[in-house]
Coordinates of C-alpha atoms in Angstrom, one line a residue:
M678 CA 0.0 0.0 0.0
I679 CA 1.3 3.4 -1.0
E680 CA 0.8 6.1 1.6
P681 CA -0.4 8.7 1.9
Q682 CA -3.4 8.4 -0.3
R683 CA -6.2 10.7 -1.3
I684 CA -9.7 9.1 -1.5
T685 CA -12.5 11.0 -3.0
E686 CA -16.2 10.2 -3.8
H687 CA -17.8 11.2 -7.1
R688 CA -21.6 10.9 -7.2
G689 CA -24.6 12.9 -8.2
S690 CA -23.6 15.9 -10.2
D691 CA -20.1 14.5 -10.3
D692 CA -18.9 11.1 -11.6
L693 CA -15.8 9.1 -12.5
L694 CA -15.9 9.2 -16.3
S695 CA -16.7 12.9 -17.1
G696 CA -16.9 14.8 -13.8
G697 CA -20.6 15.3 -14.3
L698 CA -20.1 17.0 -17.7
G699 CA -21.6 14.2 -19.8
L700 CA -21.2 14.1 -23.5
E701 CA -22.6 17.5 -24.2
G702 CA -20.4 19.1 -21.6
L703 CA -17.3 17.4 -23.0
R704 CA -18.3 18.6 -26.5
S705 CA -18.4 22.2 -25.3
T706 CA -15.5 24.3 -26.8
A707 CA -15.3 26.3 -23.6
A708 CA -13.3 24.8 -20.8
P709 CA -15.1 24.4 -17.4
A710 CA -14.6 27.6 -15.6
F711 CA -12.9 28.2 -12.3
A712 CA -14.8 30.3 -9.7
D713 CA -11.5 31.9 -8.7
P714 CA -9.1 31.8 -11.7
I715 CA -6.0 31.9 -9.5
A716 CA -7.2 29.4 -6.9
P717 CA -9.4 26.6 -8.4
T718 CA -10.6 24.0 -6.1
P719 CA -9.4 20.4 -6.5
A720 CA -12.9 19.4 -7.8
E721 CA -12.7 22.2 -10.4
S722 CA -9.2 21.2 -11.5
R723 CA -10.2 17.6 -11.8
R724 CA -13.3 18.3 -13.9
R725 CA -11.3 20.5 -16.3
A726 CA -8.6 17.9 -16.5
L727 CA -11.2 15.3 -17.5
W728 CA -12.6 17.7 -20.2
S729 CA -9.1 18.5 -21.5
N730 CA -8.0 14.9 -21.7
W731 CA -11.2 13.6 -23.3
R732 CA -11.0 16.3 -26.0
G733 CA -7.3 15.6 -26.6
I734 CA -7.9 11.9 -27.4
A735 CA -11.5 11.3 -28.7
D736 CA -13.5 12.6 -31.6
L737 CA -16.6 13.9 -29.8
S738 CA -18.1 15.8 -32.7
P739 CA -21.8 15.1 -33.2
S740 CA -21.2 13.5 -36.6
G741 CA -18.4 11.3 -35.2
G742 CA -20.6 8.6 -33.6
Y743 CA -19.1 8.7 -30.1
G744 CA -21.7 7.7 -27.5
S745 CA -24.1 6.5 -30.1
E746 CA -22.3 4.1 -32.4
Y747 CA -19.3 3.3 -30.1
G748 CA -17.9 4.4 -26.8
S749 CA -19.6 5.5 -23.6
V750 CA -19.7 8.6 -21.4
A751 CA -22.2 7.1 -19.0
N752 CA -22.6 8.6 -15.5
V753 CA -20.5 6.2 -13.4
P754 CA -20.6 7.0 -9.6
G755 CA -17.7 5.8 -7.5
R756 CA -14.5 6.5 -5.6
E757 CA -11.0 7.5 -6.7
F758 CA -7.9 6.4 -4.9
A759 CA -4.9 8.6 -5.7
A760 CA -1.3 8.6 -4.6
L761 CA 2.3 9.6 -5.5
A762 CA 4.4 6.6 -6.1
T763 CA 8.2 6.2 -6.6
L764 CA 9.9 3.4 -8.5
P765 CA 13.1 2.0 -6.8
G766 CA 16.0 4.2 -7.7
A767 CA 13.9 7.0 -9.1
R768 CA 14.5 10.6 -8.0
Q769 CA 10.9 11.8 -8.6
P770 CA 7.5 10.4 -7.8
H771 CA 4.8 9.8 -10.3
R772 CA 1.0 9.7 -10.1
V773 CA -1.1 6.6 -9.8
L774 CA -4.9 6.6 -9.7
V775 CA -7.6 4.0 -9.3
Q776 CA -11.3 4.5 -10.1
V777 CA -13.6 2.1 -8.4
P778 CA -17.2 2.3 -9.6
D779 CA -20.0 1.8 -7.0
A780 CA -21.2 -1.0 -9.4
F781 CA -17.8 -2.8 -9.3
D782 CA -18.5 -6.5 -10.2
R783 CA -17.0 -8.4 -7.3
R784 CA -17.8 -11.7 -9.0
R785 CA -15.6 -10.9 -12.0
R786 CA -12.9 -8.9 -10.2
C787 CA -11.3 -7.1 -13.1
V788 CA -8.8 -4.3 -13.3
V789 CA -8.1 -2.4 -16.5
V790 CA -4.7 -0.7 -16.2
S791 CA -3.5 2.0 -18.5
A792 CA -0.7 4.5 -19.0
S793 CA -1.4 8.0 -20.3
S794 CA -0.9 8.6 -24.0
G795 CA 1.8 11.1 -25.0
S796 CA 3.1 12.8 -21.9
R797 CA -0.3 13.6 -20.5
G798 CA -1.3 13.7 -16.9
I799 CA -3.1 11.1 -14.8
Y800 CA -6.4 11.3 -16.7
G801 CA -4.6 10.9 -20.0
A802 CA -6.2 7.5 -20.7
I803 CA -9.7 8.2 -19.5
A804 CA -11.1 7.9 -23.0
V805 CA -9.2 4.7 -23.7
A806 CA -9.4 2.7 -20.5
G807 CA -12.1 4.4 -18.4
A808 CA -14.7 4.6 -21.2
W809 CA -14.5 0.9 -21.7
G810 CA -13.9 -0.5 -18.2
L811 CA -16.0 1.7 -15.9
P812 CA -19.4 1.1 -17.4
R813 CA -18.7 -2.7 -17.2
G814 CA -18.2 -2.5 -13.5
Y815 CA -14.4 -2.9 -13.7
A816 CA -11.9 -0.9 -11.7
V817 CA -9.6 1.2 -13.8
A818 CA -6.0 2.0 -12.8
Y819 CA -3.9 4.8 -14.3
T820 CA -0.3 5.9 -14.3
D821 CA 1.2 9.1 -15.7
K822 CA 4.4 6.9 -16.2
G823 CA 6.7 9.6 -15.0
A824 CA 5.4 12.4 -17.1
G825 CA 2.2 14.5 -16.7
A826 CA 1.1 18.1 -16.2
D827 CA 2.7 18.7 -12.7
Y828 CA 4.6 21.7 -14.1
F829 CA 7.0 23.4 -11.7
D830 CA 7.4 27.1 -11.9
L831 CA 11.1 27.9 -11.3
D832 CA 10.5 31.6 -10.9
T833 CA 8.1 31.2 -7.9
G834 CA 9.3 27.8 -6.6
T835 CA 5.8 26.4 -6.8
G836 CA 4.5 23.0 -8.1
V837 CA 1.5 20.8 -7.9
R838 CA 0.2 18.9 -4.9
L839 CA -1.5 15.5 -5.0
D840 CA -5.0 17.2 -5.2
G841 CA -4.0 19.3 -8.2
T842 CA -3.6 22.6 -6.4
R843 CA -0.5 24.7 -6.4
G844 CA 2.0 24.4 -3.5
T845 CA 5.5 25.5 -2.5
A846 CA 8.8 23.7 -2.6
G847 CA 8.5 22.8 1.1
E848 CA 5.4 20.7 0.6
A849 CA 4.9 17.2 -0.8
L850 CA 4.7 18.0 -4.5
A851 CA 4.2 15.7 -7.4
F852 CA 7.3 17.1 -9.0
M853 CA 10.1 19.3 -7.8
P854 CA 13.2 19.3 -9.9
E855 CA 16.8 19.8 -8.7
A856 CA 17.6 23.2 -10.1
P857 CA 20.1 26.0 -9.3
A858 CA 18.7 29.1 -7.6
S859 CA 19.3 31.1 -10.8
A860 CA 17.1 28.9 -12.9
S861 CA 14.0 30.4 -14.4
G862 CA 11.1 29.4 -16.6
V863 CA 9.1 26.2 -16.3
A864 CA 10.2 22.6 -15.6
F865 CA 8.1 19.5 -16.3
K866 CA 8.5 15.9 -15.3
H867 CA 9.1 14.1 -18.6
A868 CA 12.0 16.3 -19.6
H869 CA 13.4 17.4 -16.2
S870 CA 13.0 14.6 -13.7
A871 CA 16.5 13.2 -14.5
D872 CA 14.9 9.7 -14.1
H873 CA 14.6 8.7 -17.8
P874 CA 11.0 7.5 -17.3
E875 CA 10.6 5.9 -20.7
A876 CA 13.0 3.2 -19.8
D877 CA 10.7 2.2 -16.9
W878 CA 7.3 2.5 -18.6
G879 CA 6.6 -1.2 -18.1
R880 CA 7.3 -1.1 -14.4
H881 CA 5.1 2.0 -14.1
V882 CA 2.2 0.0 -15.5
K883 CA 2.8 -3.0 -13.2
Q884 CA 3.1 -0.7 -10.2
A885 CA -0.3 0.9 -11.1
A886 CA -1.8 -2.6 -11.2
E887 CA -0.3 -3.4 -7.8
F888 CA -1.8 -0.1 -6.4
A889 CA -5.2 -1.1 -7.8
L890 CA -5.2 -4.3 -5.9
A891 CA -4.3 -2.5 -2.7
A892 CA -7.0 0.1 -3.4
L893 CA -9.7 -2.5 -4.0
S894 CA -8.8 -4.3 -0.8
R895 CA -9.3 -1.0 1.0
A896 CA -12.5 -0.3 -0.9
F897 CA -14.0 -3.7 0.0
P898 CA -12.6 -4.6 3.4
D899 CA -15.2 -7.3 3.9
A900 CA -14.1 -9.2 0.7
P901 CA -11.1 -11.5 0.4
A902 CA -7.9 -9.5 -0.4
F903 CA -7.4 -8.7 -4.0
T904 CA -4.4 -10.4 -5.6
F905 CA -3.1 -11.1 -9.0
D906 CA -4.2 -14.7 -8.5
N907 CA -7.9 -13.8 -8.0
T908 CA -8.2 -10.6 -10.1
R909 CA -8.1 -10.3 -13.9
V910 CA -5.8 -7.6 -15.1
I911 CA -6.1 -6.2 -18.7
A912 CA -3.6 -3.5 -19.9
V913 CA -4.5 -1.1 -22.6
G914 CA -2.8 2.0 -23.9
L915 CA -2.6 4.4 -26.9
S916 CA 0.5 5.9 -28.4
N917 CA 3.1 6.2 -25.6
G918 CA 0.6 4.4 -23.4
G919 CA 0.5 1.6 -25.9
G920 CA 4.3 1.4 -25.8
A921 CA 4.1 1.3 -22.0
V922 CA 1.6 -1.6 -22.2
L923 CA 4.0 -3.6 -24.5
R924 CA 6.9 -3.0 -22.1
A925 CA 4.7 -4.3 -19.3
A926 CA 3.8 -7.3 -21.3
E927 CA 7.4 -8.4 -21.4
L928 CA 7.8 -8.5 -17.6
D929 CA 8.1 -11.8 -15.8
G930 CA 5.3 -13.3 -13.8
D931 CA 1.6 -14.1 -14.3
W932 CA 0.4 -10.8 -13.1
L933 CA -1.0 -9.6 -16.5
D934 CA -3.8 -11.5 -18.3
A935 CA -4.0 -9.6 -21.6
A936 CA -2.8 -6.5 -23.4
V937 CA -4.1 -4.2 -26.1
A938 CA -1.7 -1.6 -27.5
A939 CA -3.0 1.0 -30.0
A940 CA -0.6 3.0 -32.2
P941 CA 2.2 2.1 -29.8
N942 CA 5.4 4.1 -29.6
V943 CA 7.5 0.9 -29.3
F944 CA 11.0 0.3 -30.4
I945 CA 12.5 -3.2 -30.8
D946 CA 15.9 -4.3 -32.1
A947 CA 14.5 -5.7 -35.4
S948 CA 14.6 -5.0 -39.1
G949 CA 12.8 -1.8 -40.1
A950 CA 12.4 -0.6 -36.5
R951 CA 13.4 2.9 -35.6
A952 CA 13.3 4.8 -32.3
L953 CA 11.0 7.8 -32.1
Y954 CA 13.8 10.2 -31.4
D955 CA 15.5 9.0 -34.6
Y956 CA 12.6 9.5 -37.0
A957 CA 11.3 12.6 -35.1
T958 CA 14.6 14.5 -35.5
Q959 CA 14.8 13.4 -39.1
A960 CA 11.2 14.6 -39.8
A961 CA 11.8 17.9 -37.9
L962 CA 14.7 18.7 -40.3
L963 CA 13.5 17.3 -43.6
M964 CA 9.8 17.1 -43.6
P965 CA 9.0 20.8 -44.0
C966 CA 11.0 20.9 -47.2
A967 CA 9.8 17.5 -48.4
L968 CA 6.1 18.4 -48.2
L969 CA 6.7 20.9 -51.0
H970 CA 7.2 17.8 -53.2
L971 CA 3.8 16.4 -52.4
S972 CA 0.6 17.4 -54.1
P973 CA -1.4 19.9 -52.1
D974 CA -4.4 17.6 -52.4
S975 CA -2.5 14.9 -50.5
L976 CA -2.1 17.0 -47.4
P977 CA -4.7 16.6 -44.7
E978 CA -5.6 20.2 -44.6
P979 CA -6.0 22.1 -47.9
S980 CA -4.8 25.4 -46.6
L981 CA -1.7 24.0 -44.9
R982 CA 0.7 24.5 -47.8
A983 CA -0.6 28.1 -48.5
R984 CA 0.0 29.1 -44.9
S985 CA 3.4 27.4 -44.6
E986 CA 5.0 27.6 -48.0
A987 CA 7.4 30.5 -47.2
A988 CA 8.7 28.7 -44.1
W989 CA 9.1 25.4 -45.9
K990 CA 11.1 27.0 -48.7
A991 CA 13.3 28.6 -46.1
R992 CA 14.0 25.1 -44.7
C993 CA 14.9 23.8 -48.1
A994 CA 17.4 26.7 -48.4
S995 CA 18.9 25.8 -44.9
L996 CA 19.2 22.1 -45.8
R997 CA 20.9 22.9 -49.1
Q998 CA 23.3 25.3 -47.5
A999 CA 24.2 22.7 -45.0
G1000 CA 24.8 20.1 -47.7
L1001 CA 22.0 17.8 -46.4
I1002 CA 20.0 17.8 -49.6
S1003 CA 20.8 18.4 -53.3
G1004 CA 19.3 20.6 -55.9
D1005 CA 19.7 24.2 -57.0
R1006 CA 16.0 25.1 -57.0
V1007 CA 13.2 24.4 -54.5
P1008 CA 11.5 21.7 -56.5
A1009 CA 14.7 19.7 -56.8
Q1010 CA 15.5 20.3 -53.1
A1011 CA 12.1 19.2 -52.0
A1012 CA 12.4 16.1 -54.1
S1013 CA 15.7 15.3 -52.5
A1014 CA 14.4 15.7 -49.0
C1015 CA 11.3 13.6 -49.8
Q1016 CA 13.4 10.8 -51.3
Q1017 CA 15.6 10.7 -48.2
L1018 CA 12.5 10.2 -46.0
R1019 CA 11.1 7.5 -48.4
D1020 CA 14.5 5.7 -48.5
S1021 CA 14.5 5.5 -44.7
G1022 CA 11.0 3.9 -44.5
W1023 CA 8.4 6.6 -44.6
T1024 CA 5.4 5.6 -46.7
E1025 CA 3.4 8.1 -48.8
V1026 CA 0.4 8.1 -46.4
A1027 CA 2.7 8.6 -43.4
L1028 CA 4.4 11.5 -45.1
S1029 CA 1.1 13.2 -45.8
A1030 CA -0.3 12.7 -42.3
G1031 CA 3.1 13.8 -40.8
A1032 CA 2.3 17.3 -42.1
L1033 CA 0.0 17.7 -39.1
S1034 CA 3.0 17.3 -36.8
V1035 CA 4.9 19.9 -38.9
G1036 CA 2.1 22.4 -38.6
F1037 CA 1.9 22.0 -34.8
D1038 CA 5.7 22.1 -34.4
L1039 CA 5.3 18.7 -32.7
W1040 CA 8.5 17.1 -34.2
R1041 CA 10.7 19.8 -32.5
A1042 CA 8.7 19.5 -29.2
I1043 CA 9.3 15.8 -29.2
A1044 CA 13.0 16.1 -30.0
V1045 CA 13.6 18.8 -27.3
T1046 CA 11.7 16.9 -24.6
Y1047 CA 13.0 13.4 -25.3
S1048 CA 16.6 14.6 -25.6
A1049 CA 16.4 16.2 -22.2
A1050 CA 15.0 13.0 -20.7
Y1051 CA 17.7 10.8 -22.3
A1052 CA 20.4 13.2 -21.1
R1053 CA 19.1 13.0 -17.6
A1054 CA 20.3 16.6 -17.2
G1055 CA 17.5 18.0 -15.2
V1056 CA 16.7 21.6 -16.1
A1057 CA 20.1 21.9 -18.0
H1058 CA 19.2 20.8 -21.5
P1059 CA 22.0 19.3 -23.5
C1060 CA 21.4 21.7 -26.3
G1061 CA 20.5 24.7 -24.2
Y1062 CA 16.7 24.7 -24.7
R1063 CA 14.4 26.1 -22.0
F1064 CA 10.7 26.3 -21.4
S1065 CA 8.8 29.3 -20.3
A1066 CA 5.8 31.5 -20.7
Q1067 CA 6.3 33.7 -23.6
A1068 CA 5.6 37.3 -24.5
A1069 CA 4.1 38.3 -27.9
D1070 CA 7.6 38.5 -29.4
G1071 CA 8.5 35.0 -28.3
T1072 CA 10.8 36.1 -25.4
A1073 CA 10.6 34.6 -22.0
R1074 CA 8.3 36.2 -19.3
A1075 CA 7.0 35.2 -15.9
A1076 CA 3.9 33.1 -15.9
T1077 CA 0.8 34.6 -14.4
A1078 CA -1.0 33.2 -11.4
A1079 CA -4.0 32.2 -13.5
E1080 CA -1.7 30.4 -16.0
R1081 CA 0.0 28.5 -13.2
A1082 CA -3.4 27.5 -11.7
A1083 CA -4.5 26.0 -15.0
W1084 CA -1.4 24.0 -15.8
F1085 CA -2.6 20.8 -14.0
A1086 CA -5.8 20.7 -16.0
D1087 CA -4.7 22.1 -19.3
G1088 CA -1.1 20.9 -19.7
S1089 CA -0.3 18.1 -22.1
G1090 CA 3.0 17.3 -20.4
I1091 CA 5.0 18.4 -23.4
P1092 CA 5.2 22.1 -24.4
P1093 CA 4.3 24.1 -26.4
G1094 CA 0.8 24.4 -24.9
A1095 CA -1.1 25.7 -21.9
G1096 CA 0.8 29.0 -22.1
V1097 CA 4.3 27.4 -22.0
G1098 CA 6.6 27.5 -25.0
V1099 CA 10.0 26.3 -26.2
L1100 CA 12.8 28.8 -26.1
D1101 CA 15.4 28.0 -28.8
P1102 CA 18.9 29.1 -27.7
C1103 CA 20.6 28.3 -31.0
P1104 CA 20.9 31.3 -33.3
N1105 CA 21.7 30.4 -36.9
V1106 CA 25.3 30.5 -37.8
A1107 CA 26.7 32.6 -40.7
G1108 CA 25.3 31.6 -44.0
E1109 CA 22.1 30.0 -42.6
S1110 CA 18.7 31.5 -43.4
A1111 CA 17.3 34.0 -40.9
A1112 CA 13.9 32.9 -42.1
D1113 CA 14.5 29.5 -40.5
P1114 CA 15.6 30.2 -36.9
A1115 CA 14.9 26.7 -35.6
F1116 CA 17.3 25.0 -38.0
A1117 CA 20.6 25.3 -36.0
G1118 CA 19.0 23.8 -32.9
L1119 CA 17.4 21.0 -34.8
K1120 CA 20.8 20.1 -36.3
R1121 CA 22.2 19.9 -32.7
L1122 CA 19.3 17.7 -31.6
R1123 CA 19.9 15.3 -34.5
G1124 CA 23.6 15.3 -33.8
L1125 CA 23.0 13.8 -30.4
L1126 CA 22.5 10.5 -32.2
D1127 CA 26.1 10.5 -33.5
P1128 CA 28.3 8.2 -31.3
S1129 CA 30.8 11.0 -31.2
A1130 CA 28.3 12.9 -29.0
G1131 CA 28.9 10.5 -26.2
R1132 CA 27.9 7.0 -25.1
A1133 CA 25.4 8.1 -22.4
F1134 CA 22.8 9.3 -24.9
G1135 CA 23.1 6.1 -26.9
Q1136 CA 22.8 4.0 -23.8
A1137 CA 19.7 5.9 -22.7
L1138 CA 18.1 5.3 -26.2
A1139 CA 19.0 1.6 -26.0
A1140 CA 17.2 1.4 -22.6
T1141 CA 13.9 2.1 -24.4
A1142 CA 14.1 -1.1 -26.5
A1143 CA 11.3 -3.6 -26.0
S1144 CA 11.4 -7.4 -25.8
P1145 CA 8.7 -9.9 -27.0
P1146 CA 5.8 -10.4 -24.7
R1147 CA 5.5 -13.1 -22.1
E1148 CA 4.6 -16.5 -23.5
R1149 CA 0.9 -17.4 -23.8
L1150 CA -0.2 -13.8 -23.1
P1151 CA -3.0 -12.6 -25.3
V1152 CA -1.8 -9.5 -27.1
V1153 CA -3.5 -7.3 -29.7
V1154 CA -1.5 -4.6 -31.5
I1155 CA -3.7 -2.1 -33.4
H1156 CA -2.2 0.5 -35.8
G1157 CA -3.6 3.0 -38.3
L1158 CA -1.8 2.7 -41.7
D1159 CA -2.0 6.4 -42.2
D1160 CA -0.3 7.2 -38.9
G1161 CA 2.1 10.0 -39.5
L1162 CA 3.4 10.5 -35.9
I1163 CA 4.2 6.9 -35.0
P1164 CA 4.4 5.1 -38.4
A1165 CA 3.5 1.5 -38.2
A1166 CA 6.5 0.6 -40.4
F1167 CA 8.8 1.8 -37.6
S1168 CA 7.0 0.5 -34.6
S1169 CA 4.1 -2.1 -34.7
A1170 CA 5.2 -4.0 -37.8
P1171 CA 8.7 -4.8 -36.6
Y1172 CA 7.5 -5.4 -33.1
V1173 CA 4.9 -8.0 -34.2
A1174 CA 7.5 -9.6 -36.6
A1175 CA 10.0 -9.9 -33.8
A1176 CA 7.5 -11.3 -31.3
R1177 CA 6.4 -14.0 -33.8
A1178 CA 10.0 -14.8 -34.5
A1179 CA 10.4 -15.5 -30.8
G1180 CA 7.4 -17.8 -30.9
R1181 CA 4.8 -15.4 -29.4
S1182 CA 1.2 -15.2 -30.7
V1183 CA 0.3 -11.5 -31.3
G1184 CA -2.9 -10.4 -33.1
Y1185 CA -2.1 -7.5 -35.4
W1186 CA -5.0 -5.3 -36.5
Q1187 CA -4.2 -2.8 -39.3
V1188 CA -6.7 0.0 -39.9
R1189 CA -6.8 1.6 -43.3
R1190 CA -7.2 5.4 -43.3
A1191 CA -6.6 5.8 -39.5
Q1192 CA -4.0 8.3 -38.4
H1193 CA -2.8 9.1 -35.0
F1194 CA -5.2 11.7 -33.6
D1195 CA -8.9 10.9 -33.3
S1196 CA -9.6 14.3 -31.8
F1197 CA -8.7 16.0 -35.1
L1198 CA -11.5 14.1 -36.9
A1199 CA -13.8 16.8 -35.7
L1200 CA -12.2 19.1 -38.3
P1201 CA -14.1 18.5 -41.6
A1202 CA -10.9 18.1 -43.6
Y1203 CA -9.7 15.3 -41.3
G1204 CA -13.1 13.6 -40.9
A1205 CA -13.4 13.4 -44.7
R1206 CA -10.0 11.7 -45.0
H1207 CA -9.5 9.6 -41.9
V1208 CA -11.3 7.2 -39.5
A1209 CA -11.3 6.9 -35.8
M1210 CA -9.1 4.3 -34.0
L1211 CA -11.0 4.1 -30.6
P1212 CA -13.8 1.9 -31.8
Y1213 CA -11.3 -0.8 -32.8
V1214 CA -9.5 -0.4 -29.4
Y1215 CA -12.7 -1.1 -27.7
A1216 CA -13.4 -4.0 -30.0
A1217 CA -10.0 -5.5 -29.2
L1218 CA -10.7 -5.1 -25.5
D1219 CA -14.0 -6.9 -26.0
R1220 CA -12.1 -9.7 -27.8
V1221 CA -9.4 -10.3 -25.2
D1222 CA -12.0 -10.1 -22.4
A1223 CA -14.1 -12.8 -24.2
C1224 CA -10.9 -14.8 -24.8
L1225 CA -10.1 -14.8 -21.1
D1226 CA -13.7 -16.0 -20.5
G1227 CA -13.0 -18.9 -22.8
L1228 CA -15.7 -17.8 -25.3
V1229 CA -13.5 -17.1 -28.2
G1230 CA -9.9 -18.1 -29.3
P1231 CA -6.8 -15.9 -29.2
P1232 CA -7.1 -12.6 -31.2
A1233 CA -6.3 -13.2 -34.9
D1234 CA -4.8 -10.8 -37.4
A1235 CA -7.3 -8.4 -39.0
F1236 CA -7.2 -5.9 -41.9
I1237 CA -9.9 -3.3 -41.4
D1238 CA -10.8 -1.5 -44.6
A1239 CA -12.5 1.5 -42.8
V1240 CA -14.3 4.2 -44.8
P1241 CA -14.2 7.8 -43.6
R1242 CA -17.6 9.4 -42.8
G1243 CA -16.8 12.3 -45.1
T1244 CA -16.9 10.1 -48.2
R1245 CA -20.3 8.5 -47.7
Q1246 CA -23.8 9.6 -46.6
V1247 CA -24.2 9.8 -42.8
Q1248 CA -27.6 8.7 -41.6
A1249 CA -29.5 10.8 -39.1
G1250 CA -28.6 8.5 -36.2
G1251 CA -24.9 8.2 -37.1
F1252 CA -23.2 5.4 -38.9
K1253 CA -21.9 1.9 -38.3
F1254 CA -18.1 1.2 -38.1
P1255 CA -16.8 -1.7 -40.1
A1256 CA -15.9 -4.7 -38.1
A1257 CA -12.4 -6.2 -38.0
R1258 CA -12.2 -8.8 -40.7
A1259 CA -9.6 -11.5 -40.3
R1260 CA -7.5 -12.4 -43.3
P1261 CA -4.0 -13.7 -44.0
L1262 CA -1.5 -10.9 -44.2
G1263 CA 1.6 -10.8 -46.3

């Protein structure tokens, strides 16, 4: 049992799944307000965090079918057990949370355990695990896996308490970095804990499951103690959460009964596999230029090229000046950059979908954050980057009290966002384009992969490598074939191949026209082109649950030829999602 714990009750106008907002409240484009903007109550922060994390993961648009054709935002009353846990050897704690519905099925005794997607906070898997497990009467356990939105403000020396409110450095905070007195700006756990949490993602998931058993034993003291022997444990995760689930699946012991990993950020030492940091830094450098070689119609948003063309041409000029691409004119330079990406394994659909990450500067955000984590350098970034609230001209400024108060609810765990931006310390050197100020820093980030940069960085990257899952463990891996952030060719495909080469049985579900971000399907251009992934995540959970009940066999491969809603007529009541169809795969 992890102590101390915070136990809260959520009933009536509050509940476990949506904080009382319901589907309509979650669909609102206005965040739930704080009565006092600089001092929200724990209940207000929790409700807003639920709103933010639902909207960051699921397509809740009225035409998307959530809540009518798939998924649930049912009012689920119950209790939450929250704590700060620490892995052996770690410097910083991380959050664990267990939701126990009042209608918990004591006869089935099931825990659904999940890790937050991306670098999100403790509610970062609510739409993935909570939406499926809670309405069934299952307990749901979460871990932020050493990341999350517990931002520490270096200027005021304040961080986040267990209940989500702001506190000072002398209190028990969810994250307090080791930093010199002169440090300024904002620190966040994924980048600045000096713990390299990604290497321990699997252990984070198992620890959350252990906490769930202890919480259930406390919740039902009149029942036999909950153990791995008498309680079913199903792990599910999306993106980084999916990678964490696969790392948990490799751990020894019979503690885990089944695993579902969707669009997993997983790296395994196998043919075709690439680590996220490798292809993210490559994409950050080359993709802005390479997109000029693609037809504008192939980009997910028609206006994207028009808005970005000047910046993309500037990147072509920077790459050519540095000798990283060939060609004397922009078309030839763009073709050279595009060919490099194709030669390294990028598919045409992944390149097109990757434009979204270019538009949101996500490639650079990933590279800056993950390099800090791998260097274990605390607030001293290996390339000098910092994070701070920013003035209109991009320079650092102090965060306001209202901004700090909203970080726990609004932060995604990886700036930019929630009023925190990335400060680039690397001015372009002589001869590089002033129109491309990020280029010099991106070259440095990419250069950290060179062995000459030191062994420690390479060792940290190697520590993220996965192994095949435990024998006889039902596992389903689901991936959208249009994923441009975590391309299946670099992650799921080589993982499944390596697992099978080791004699493991893994079901692999490939979804045509699915990309990485269901939430963006609410935008007409994306909804017309892509399909949602979450219905197939829920279907996979249904399948492994039935498999564990002995009703069906182990999950088989499936190729899902899904059709976007924008290319066919939508009936008044929504539309049906195609089922997973098993077929032999080459």
